[in-house]
């Protein structure tokens, strides 16, 4: 009997229960299989066209992210570099979003590449989310330094991530981590959360 390869398994499927055990100090939930498209474009007119096509303007400022709901549902655009963006959408939106981006980019030079399998996504929240991240991240995540919409590429416990601030005041963050590092990051989060779980028990 051959294995059913049509069933997808997320990088953190085996960690669901262990991540759930981190509550209430930290809520960590994987959001697997999101559409992720890396866009390279330097022409501001083409960038604006792509934003119009998605119904979400591309970030105008470095280290920020934008989000909105357009013809493809919820879409987020993360600034990764001077001419590099990451477009994130729901899992079943890859083909139409990719087609729309390619059409809007033409005839300017650039690229739209499907990188959906490269990373998984972990949503963090809870009273000690910021404290836990501070153990392994050099970025100042205080609301005064990292307001809502902040988006940076950084290291969390030596794992490269894209970190987005969703709600600075309550402490809600999203981490996009390479699939091969996902279990390492989950194990580190579990270890870093021990003292805060004990304090709340």
Backbone as a ProteinNet text record, in pm:
[ID]
protein_1_A
[PRIMARY]
XXXXXXXXXXXXXXXXXXXXXXXXXXXXXXXXXXXXXXXXXXXXXXXXXXXXXXXXXXXXXXXXXXXXXXXXXXXXXXXXXXXXXXXXXXXXXXXXXXXXXXXXXXXXXXXXXXXXXXXXXXXXXXXXXXXXXXXXXXXXXXXXXXXXXXXXXXXXXXXXXXXXXXXXXXXXXXXXXXXXXXXXXXXXXXXXXXXXXXXXX
[TERTIARY]
85.6	0	89.5	60.9	138.4	75.5	158.8	108.3	27.2	-71.5	-154.3	-80.6	-17.2	61.7	-24.9	-155.5	-243.4	-277.2	-249.6	-277.1	-155.5	-175.5	-64.6	-50.6	70.9	99.1	178.3	128.7	195.6	322.8	418.5	544.3	527.2	420.8	400.8	280.1	239.6	122.9	142.5	264.3	291	302.8	300.6	319.8	191.3	79.4	-46.1	-77.2	-70.5	-103.7	-0.7	127.8	230.8	225.6	191.1	175.9	52.3	-52.9	-174.3	-147	-53.4	-20.9	49.7	94.8	163.6	66.7	-59.9	-161.3	-177.2	-213.1	-251.4	-135.4	-14.4	98.1	122.1	109.2	134	39.7	-23.3	-104.4	-26.7	4.7	81.4	2.1	-36.1	-120.3	-58.1	-37.6	14.2	-97.5	-64.1	-155.3	-86	-105.6	-28.2	-83	1.7	-33.6	-82.9	-49.5	-90.1	-22	-91.3	-30.2	76.1	197.1	306.1	376.1	372.9	431.3	535.3	658.2	764.1	763	754.7	746.2	870.1	935.6	1047.4	1005.3	1005.6	967.4	1017.4	1076.4	1127.1	1052.6	974.7	898.2	778.8	775.2	664.3	527.7	523.2	394.3	344.9	435.5	398.2	358.9	431.5	398.4	258.2	226.6	93.6	-13.5	15.7	-81.4	-108.3	-4.1	-23	-107.6	-85.9	-167.9	-314.5	-337.7	-475.6	-540.1	-463.3	-517.3	-558.3	-481.9	-512.3	-613.4	-628.3	-712.6	-640.3	-506.6	-423.1	-298.7	-282.9	-165.8	-38.8	65.3	193.1	253.9	328.8	386	473.8	454	535.1	657	652.8	762.1	834.1	966.6	1042.1	994.2	1007.4	975.9	831.2	741.2	599	523.3	398.7	311.3	175	105.3	-30.1	-122.2	-247.8	-344.4	-479.4	-561.9	-695.3	-771	-893.2	-978.1	-1021.5	-981	-1016.6	-1082.5	-1061.2	-1126.1	-1079	-966.7	-912.3	-924.4	-1008.7	-1023.8	-912.7	-884.8	-782.6	-644.9	-575.4	-441.4	-351.7	-228.7	-129.8	-8.7	53.1	174.4	281.7	391.6	499.3	620.9	676.2	798.2	917.1	994.6	1112.5	1242.3	1236.5	1355.3	1315.1	1411.8	1379.3	1294.9	1311.4	1228.8	1171.3	1155.9	1109.2	992.7	887.6	767.2	723.2	648.7	588.3	437.7	366.7	220.6	166.1	83.1	28.8	-122.9	-177.1	-322.3	-363.4	-491.4	-541.9	-490.2	-490	-429	-484.7	-613.5	-673.6	-670.5	-595.7	-594.5	-469.2	-380	-250.3	-261.3	-332.9	-336.4	-396	-514	-567.8	-484.8	-427.3	-344.6	-217.1	-155.5	-32.8	-60	-170.5	-205.6	-229.3	-298.6	-328.1	-200.1	-108.6	17	99.7	107.9	187	129.3	-3	-66.7	-43.1	-49.3	-30.1	115.7	207.2	349.4	392	337.8	375.9	341.4	424.7	546.7	674.3	660.5	777.8	861.5	988.1	1075.7	1048.8	1055.3	1031.6	1003.6	958.4	931.5	825.4	746.6	649.6	676.3	718.7	760.7	680.3	628.7	554.7	651.8	647.2	733.4	648.3	529.1	434.7	489.2	563.9	614.5	739.1	792	917	899	785.4	764.9	628.7	619.8	489.8	471.4	351	317.4	270.8	321.6	281.8	231.7	107.9	49.7	69.8	129.4	155.8	75.3	20.5	-50.8	-49.5	-107.4	-112.6	-34	-51.7	8	160.3	222.9	369.8	432.4	357.7	411.8	535.4	528	642.3	760.2	730.9	837.7	910.5	835.2	895	984	934.8	1014.4	1141.3	1134.5	1251.5	1367.3	1338	1444.4	1534.8	1480.6	1560.6	1560.5	1503.6	1493.6	1551.8	1640.2	1706.5	1622.7	1512.5	1428.6	1351	1347.5	1268.6	1121.7	1042.9	902.2	807.3	861.5	773.7	687.7	560.6	470.8	526.4	607.2	662.6	767.6	830.4	934.6	883.7	784.3	731.2	578.9	522.1	376.3	311.3	179.1	105.5	153.3	169.4	211	360.5	438.6	583.1	614.4	707.7	743.5	894	962.7	1108.1	1152.2	1265	1332.8	1438.4	1432.6	1520.9	1546	1614.8	1637.9	1559.5	1498.1	1440	1507.8	1590.4	1667	1745.1	1808.6	1894.2	1817.8	1686.6	1606.5	1562.4	1590.2	1547.4	1396.4	1337.3	1191.7	1157.8	1037.7	975.2	877	895.9	813.2	724.9	595.1	500.7	429.1	415	342	195.5	108.5	-34.2	-107.8	-78.5	-139.5	-34.8	25.8	137.7	96.6	-20.3	-63.2	-92.4	-164.5	-200.3	-90	3.4	111	72	37.4	2.5	98.6	160.7	263.8	244.7	297.3	299.5	443.6	482.2	614.9	602.4	672.8	683.6	822.9	828.9	955.9	971.2	1094.8	1119	1070.9	1010	951	1052.4	1177.2	1279.7	1320.8	1289.6	1322.9	1200.8	1083.7	959.4	959.7	1002.4	1001.6	1104.1	1217.4	1316.9	1258	1188.5	1128.4	1020.6	939.4	834.5	894.2	1002.3	1067.9	1126.3	1182.5	1238.3	1127.6	1016.2	904.1	855.8	847.8	803.1	898.3	1026.9	1126	1126.8	1117.4	1122.6	998.7	892.9	766	753.4	847.1	834.1	812.3	894.8	884.8	753.2	699.3	574.1	454.2	461.4	355.5	353.9	472.1	480	423.2	447.7	399.8	247.9	186.3	40.8	-30.6	43.9	-20.7	-63.7
-118.4	0	123.9	215.4	338.8	446.1	538.5	647.4	745.3	808.6	908.7	1041.8	1076.9	1200.4	1323.6	1304.9	1420.4	1490.3	1425.8	1485	1565.7	1695.8	1782	1782.5	1780.7	1788	1914.5	1997.1	2123.5	2099.7	2192	2173.5	2156.6	2213.1	2204.8	2119.9	2030.3	1946.1	1865.6	1820	1738.5	1822.4	1954	2042.5	2110.2	2076.5	2145.6	2141.3	2023.4	2011	2079.7	2065	2126.1	2278.5	2333.1	2478.3	2524.7	2445.4	2480.9	2483.8	2400.7	2395	2520.3	2607.1	2729.2	2833.7	2820.7	2913.7	2892.4	2997.9	3131.5	3228.7	3189.8	3282.7	3323.6	3228.4	3253.5	3168.9	3230.9	3158	3153.6	3033.6	3013.6	2921.3	2971	2895.1	2899	2782.1	2776.9	2808.9	2887.9	2914.6	2859.4	2731.8	2667.3	2694.2	2671.3	2665.9	2799.1	2910.5	3038.8	3062.4	3129.4	3172	3276.4	3255.4	3350.7	3370.6	3492.9	3526.6	3635.8	3607.9	3707.4	3790.4	3921.2	4013.4	4101.5	4108.5	4200.5	4301.7	4428.9	4534.5	4667.5	4748.1	4878.4	4993.7	4962.7	5066.3	5107.6	5232.9	5273.2	5264.6	5283.3	5273.7	5129.5	5034.7	4893.2	4850.8	4899.6	4867.6	4918	5038.8	5093.7	5011.5	4968.6	4886.9	4755.7	4693.1	4566.7	4587.6	4697.8	4727.6	4746.2	4815.6	4835.9	4702.5	4614.3	4484.9	4400.7	4412.9	4334.9	4403.7	4533.5	4610	4642.1	4631.7	4661.5	4735	4858.5	4934.5	4871.4	4864.5	4813.2	4911.4	4862.9	4952.3	5060.1	5184.2	5294.8	5318.7	5270.7	5292.9	5162.2	5169.2	5048.5	4989.1	4857.5	4785.1	4802.9	4805.6	4813.2	4709.5	4687.2	4595.9	4660.3	4624	4672.2	4551.6	4572.9	4463.6	4520.3	4435.6	4479.2	4365.4	4394.2	4295.1	4347.1	4280.4	4320.3	4206.7	4197.9	4092.3	3951.3	3940.2	3808.2	3777.7	3851.6	3830.8	3900.3	3850.7	3912.2	3893.3	4005.4	4003.6	4094.6	4051.3	4132.5	4148.4	4266.2	4290.7	4336.8	4261.5	4289.6	4343.3	4452.9	4510.9	4429.8	4375	4296.6	4366.8	4460.2	4530.9	4641	4720.3	4835.2	4801.2	4681.8	4644.2	4504	4460.5	4324.2	4325.2	4252.2	4244.6	4098.5	4070.3	3938.2	3957	3897.6	3904.3	3776.5	3791.7	3677.4	3676.9	3562.1	3547.6	3409.6	3382.1	3252.7	3140.5	3016.5	2906.2	2884.5	2904.8	2874.4	2991.8	3095.8	3216.1	3230	3130.9	3149.3	3179.2	3096.8	3112.3	3246.6	3285.6	3414.5	3533.9	3528.3	3639.5	3648.8	3535	3534.4	3587.5	3543.4	3590.7	3741.6	3791.7	3934.7	4016.8	3967.3	4038	4040.8	3928.4	3922.2	4016.1	4017.6	4104.4	4251.8	4286.1	4425.6	4468.2	4375.2	4407.4	4440	4370.6	4393.8	4535.7	4599.4	4549.1	4582.4	4626.2	4662.1	4537.6	4560.9	4450	4414	4285.2	4239.6	4091.2	4041.1	3897.7	3873.6	3769.3	3719.6	3570.8	3529	3390.5	3329.6	3210.6	3138.7	3082	3132.2	3081.4	3026.9	2981.4	2936.3	2821.3	2731.2	2615	2646.1	2766	2800	2822.2	2881.1	2918.7	2871.1	2855.4	2843.2	2966	2984.5	3105.8	3069.8	3142.6	3120.8	3252.2	3252.1	3370.7	3361.4	3465.6	3470	3580.5	3552	3653.1	3608.8	3690	3655.4	3753.9	3748.5	3848.2	3850.5	3741.8	3736.8	3713.2	3738.2	3716.8	3802.8	3930.2	4020.2	3978.2	3936.8	3893.4	3771.3	3675.8	3554	3587.4	3670.7	3707.4	3780.8	3858.9	3935	3843.8	3719.4	3624.7	3591.5	3601.5	3558.1	3650.8	3770.9	3865.2	3999.5	4054.6	4180.3	4303.2	4284.5	4397.7	4448.8	4579.7	4642	4637	4558.4	4539.2	4619.4	4715.7	4804.6	4883.4	4908	4978.6	5111.4	5179.9	5307.5	5290.6	5173.4	5146.8	5062.6	4980.7	4890.4	4897	4999.9	5012.9	4909.9	4908.1	4816.5	4831	4717.6	4720.2	4713	4717.5	4701.8	4562.9	4555.4	4428	4425.9	4328.6	4320.9	4177.6	4164.9	4036.4	4034.9	3932.6	3929	3784.5	3768.2	3636	3621.4	3508	3470.2	3340.1	3347.8	3229.8	3167.6	3252.4	3211.7	3157.3	3161	3120.3	3245.6	3250.8	3365.6	3368.3	3483.4	3497.7	3631.9	3640	3768.1	3792.7	3900	3930.1	4049.9	4034	4143.7	4172.4	4300.8	4341.7	4361.3	4279.3	4287.7	4381.2	4371.8	4458	4486.6	4604.8	4637.5	4645.8	4699.8	4720.4	4588.9	4500.2	4373	4268.9	4292	4195.5	4081.3	4112.7	4010.7	4023.5	3912.9	3913.8	3794.7	3809	3697.9	3670.9	3543.4	3501.5	3413.2	3446.8	3361.7	3300.2	3170	3100.4	2992.2	2971.6	2866.1	2732.2	2654	2527.6	2437.5	2440.1	2352.7	2396.2	2520.4	2569.8	2575.4	2536.9	2555.2	2477.5	2351.5	2271.8	2325.3	2369.5	2430.4	2552.7	2638	2757.8	2721.1	2621.1	2579.1	2528.1	2451.4	2401	2515.3	2614.1	2729.1	2809.8	2831.4	2903.3	2831.3	2699.3	2620.3	2637	2635.2	2649.2	2790.8	2890.5	3029.7	3069.4	2992.4	3024.6	2962.9	2877.3	2801.2	2891.7	2994.2	3079	3154.6	3191.3	3267.3	3176.6	3053.7	2956.9	2929.5	2916.5	2888.3	3004.2	3127.2	3244.1	3254.7	3201	3210.7	3086.8	2985.2	2861.2	2871.8
0	0	0	-89.1	-96.8	-10.4	35.8	120.3	37.4	101	34.3	38.9	-73.5	-76.9	-99.1	-116.8	-138.4	-7.3	105.6	235.8	280.2	298.8	338.2	490.4	535.9	678.5	704.4	794.1	821.7	902.7	896.7	969.7	1119.7	1177.3	1321.3	1360.1	1272.2	1301	1429	1454.2	1573.3	1700	1685.8	1800.4	1846.6	1787.4	1819.5	1968.8	2028.6	2171.2	2259.2	2224.6	2306.9	2300.8	2187.6	2177.6	2254.6	2250.6	2325.4	2475.3	2522.1	2664.5	2714.8	2625.5	2667.7	2722.2	2693.2	2744.8	2895.2	2970.2	2923.6	2908.1	2943.5	2932.8	2788.5	2698.6	2556.8	2473.3	2377	2280	2149.6	2105.1	1982.1	1890.5	1775.1	1683	1543.7	1486.6	1349.8	1251.6	1151.5	1039.1	914.2	886.6	779.3	639.9	542.1	400.1	343.5	407.8	352.2	217.8	128.3	2.8	33.4	-16.6	2.1	-131.6	-179.4	-308.6	-288.5	-325.9	-316.6	-444.5	-426.5	-539.4	-540.7	-655.3	-673.9	-780.8	-743.9	-837.7	-784.7	-873.4	-832.4	-898.8	-1001.6	-1071.7	-985.9	-936.8	-848.3	-914.6	-1045.8	-1116.2	-1114	-1138.5	-1136	-995.3	-895.5	-756.2	-722.6	-766.9	-741.7	-813.1	-936.2	-1010	-938	-885.2	-814.2	-689.1	-619.9	-503.9	-540.4	-650.4	-696.7	-734.2	-795.6	-836.9	-716.1	-605.9	-485.4	-394.9	-411.5	-319.4	-190.6	-191.7	-75.2	-124.1	-84.9	-127.6	-72.1	-153.4	-106.8	-7	92.8	194	130.2	174.9	124.3	211.5	335.8	429.8	459.7	476.2	511.8	643.1	654.9	778.5	822.5	725.7	757.2	674.1	711.4	638.3	624.3	518.4	496.1	482.9	509.8	495.6	457.1	399.8	361.7	296.9	260.3	195	60.1	-44.5	-179.1	-252.9	-382.5	-461.6	-427.7	-356	-321.6	-172.9	-104.3	38.9	115.2	234.6	319.2	257	238.4	179.9	262.4	284.5	354.6	263.3	268.6	191.6	288.9	295.8	390.2	315.8	366.4	308.6	356.7	262.2	297.8	260.8	167.5	121.3	26.3	-23	-108	-230	-285.2	-400.4	-384.3	-258.9	-231	-133.4	-167.7	-85.6	-74.9	30	45.7	53.9	-40	-42.7	19.9	121.9	195.8	182.6	145.8	131.4	179.7	175.4	220.3	129.3	179.6	104.3	-36.7	-55.2	-184.5	-282.5	-250.3	-332.6	-419.3	-414.7	-479.4	-628.1	-702.3	-847.3	-889.2	-840	-883.5	-838.6	-717.2	-670.9	-753.9	-781	-861.8	-1002.3	-1061.5	-1196.1	-1197.5	-1095.4	-1089.3	-1073	-990.5	-970.6	-1098.3	-1167.1	-1290.5	-1396.9	-1407.5	-1506.7	-1474.3	-1345.7	-1305.7	-1317.9	-1302.2	-1309.9	-1452.6	-1550.2	-1689.4	-1732.9	-1816.3	-1880.4	-1801.9	-1677.8	-1598.6	-1568	-1537.8	-1500	-1354.3	-1325.6	-1189.2	-1188.8	-1075.6	-1063.7	-957.7	-980.9	-882.7	-867.7	-748	-726.9	-612.4	-636	-531.9	-429.9	-308.1	-199.8	-85	-117.2	-14.6	69.4	7.9	80.6	162.9	147.4	214.9	364	403.3	543.4	592.9	725.6	790	877.9	927.3	1001.3	1141	1240.3	1378.7	1436.1	1483.7	1546.3	1696.8	1755.7	1899	1964.1	2080.2	2158	2303.2	2389	2530.3	2614.6	2746.6	2835.5	2835	2793.2	2797.5	2659.9	2554.9	2420.1	2396.8	2434.4	2414.5	2502.4	2625.2	2716.3	2661.6	2611	2557.1	2437.2	2347	2230.4	2270.5	2378	2422.6	2462.4	2496.9	2534.1	2415.1	2293.9	2179.8	2061	2077	1964.8	2005.3	1923.5	1956.8	1921.5	1851.9	1812.4	1933.4	1951.5	2058.1	2017.7	2087.5	2052.4	2140.8	2215.4	2291.8	2193	2226.7	2133.4	2082.4	2163.9	2119.5	2011	2006.7	1907.6	1791.2	1816.4	1714.1	1715.5	1653.8	1652.1	1560.4	1560.4	1473.2	1329.4	1262.1	1122.9	1101.8	1210.4	1196.6	1140.9	1048.4	986.3	965	1023.1	1011.7	987	919.7	911.5	1021.1	1105.6	1220.9	1261.3	1373.7	1430.1	1559.5	1577.1	1706.1	1745.5	1848.1	1892.2	1776.9	1697.8	1585.6	1466.1	1470.9	1355.6	1281.2	1152.7	1074.1	1058.7	1086.4	1075.6	1013.2	962	931.7	1045.2	1118.1	1235.5	1205.4	1226.4	1206.8	1337.8	1371.3	1490.5	1451.7	1509.5	1478.1	1573.7	1702.3	1802.4	1908.4	1898.5	1986.3	2132.3	2159	2297.8	2369	2303.8	2368.1	2354.2	2261.5	2241.2	2150.3	2026.7	1927.7	1810	1773.5	1671	1577.2	1457.1	1362.8	1324.2	1327.3	1286	1162.5	1057.5	940.8	945.2	963.7	983.5	877.9	833.9	736.4	792.2	706.4	750	818.4	772.2	830.2	969.9	1007.9	1141.3	1232.9	1182.9	1258.4	1390.2	1388.9	1511.7	1611.3	1562.5	1651.3	1719.9	1643.1	1700.9	1802.2	1771.2	1863.8	1994.2	1984.6	2105.4	2187.3	2118.9	2190.5	2259.7	2191.3	2252.6	2377.8	2369.6	2484.2	2601.9	2574	2680.2	2737.2	2650.3	2695.2	2775.2	2759.9	2825	2963.9	3005.1	3128.6	3249.4	3266.3	3385.6	3390	3275.4	3274.3	3299.9	3251.4	3283	3432.6	3493.7	3636.8	3717.7	3671.2	3745	3743.7	3637.8	3623.8	3675.4	3714.6	3760.4	3904.8
[MASK]
+++++++++++++++++++++++++++++++++++++++++++++++++++++++++++++++++++++++++++++++++++++++++++++++++++++++++++++++++++++++++++++++++++++++++++++++++++++++++++++++++++++++++++++++++++++++++++++++++++++++++

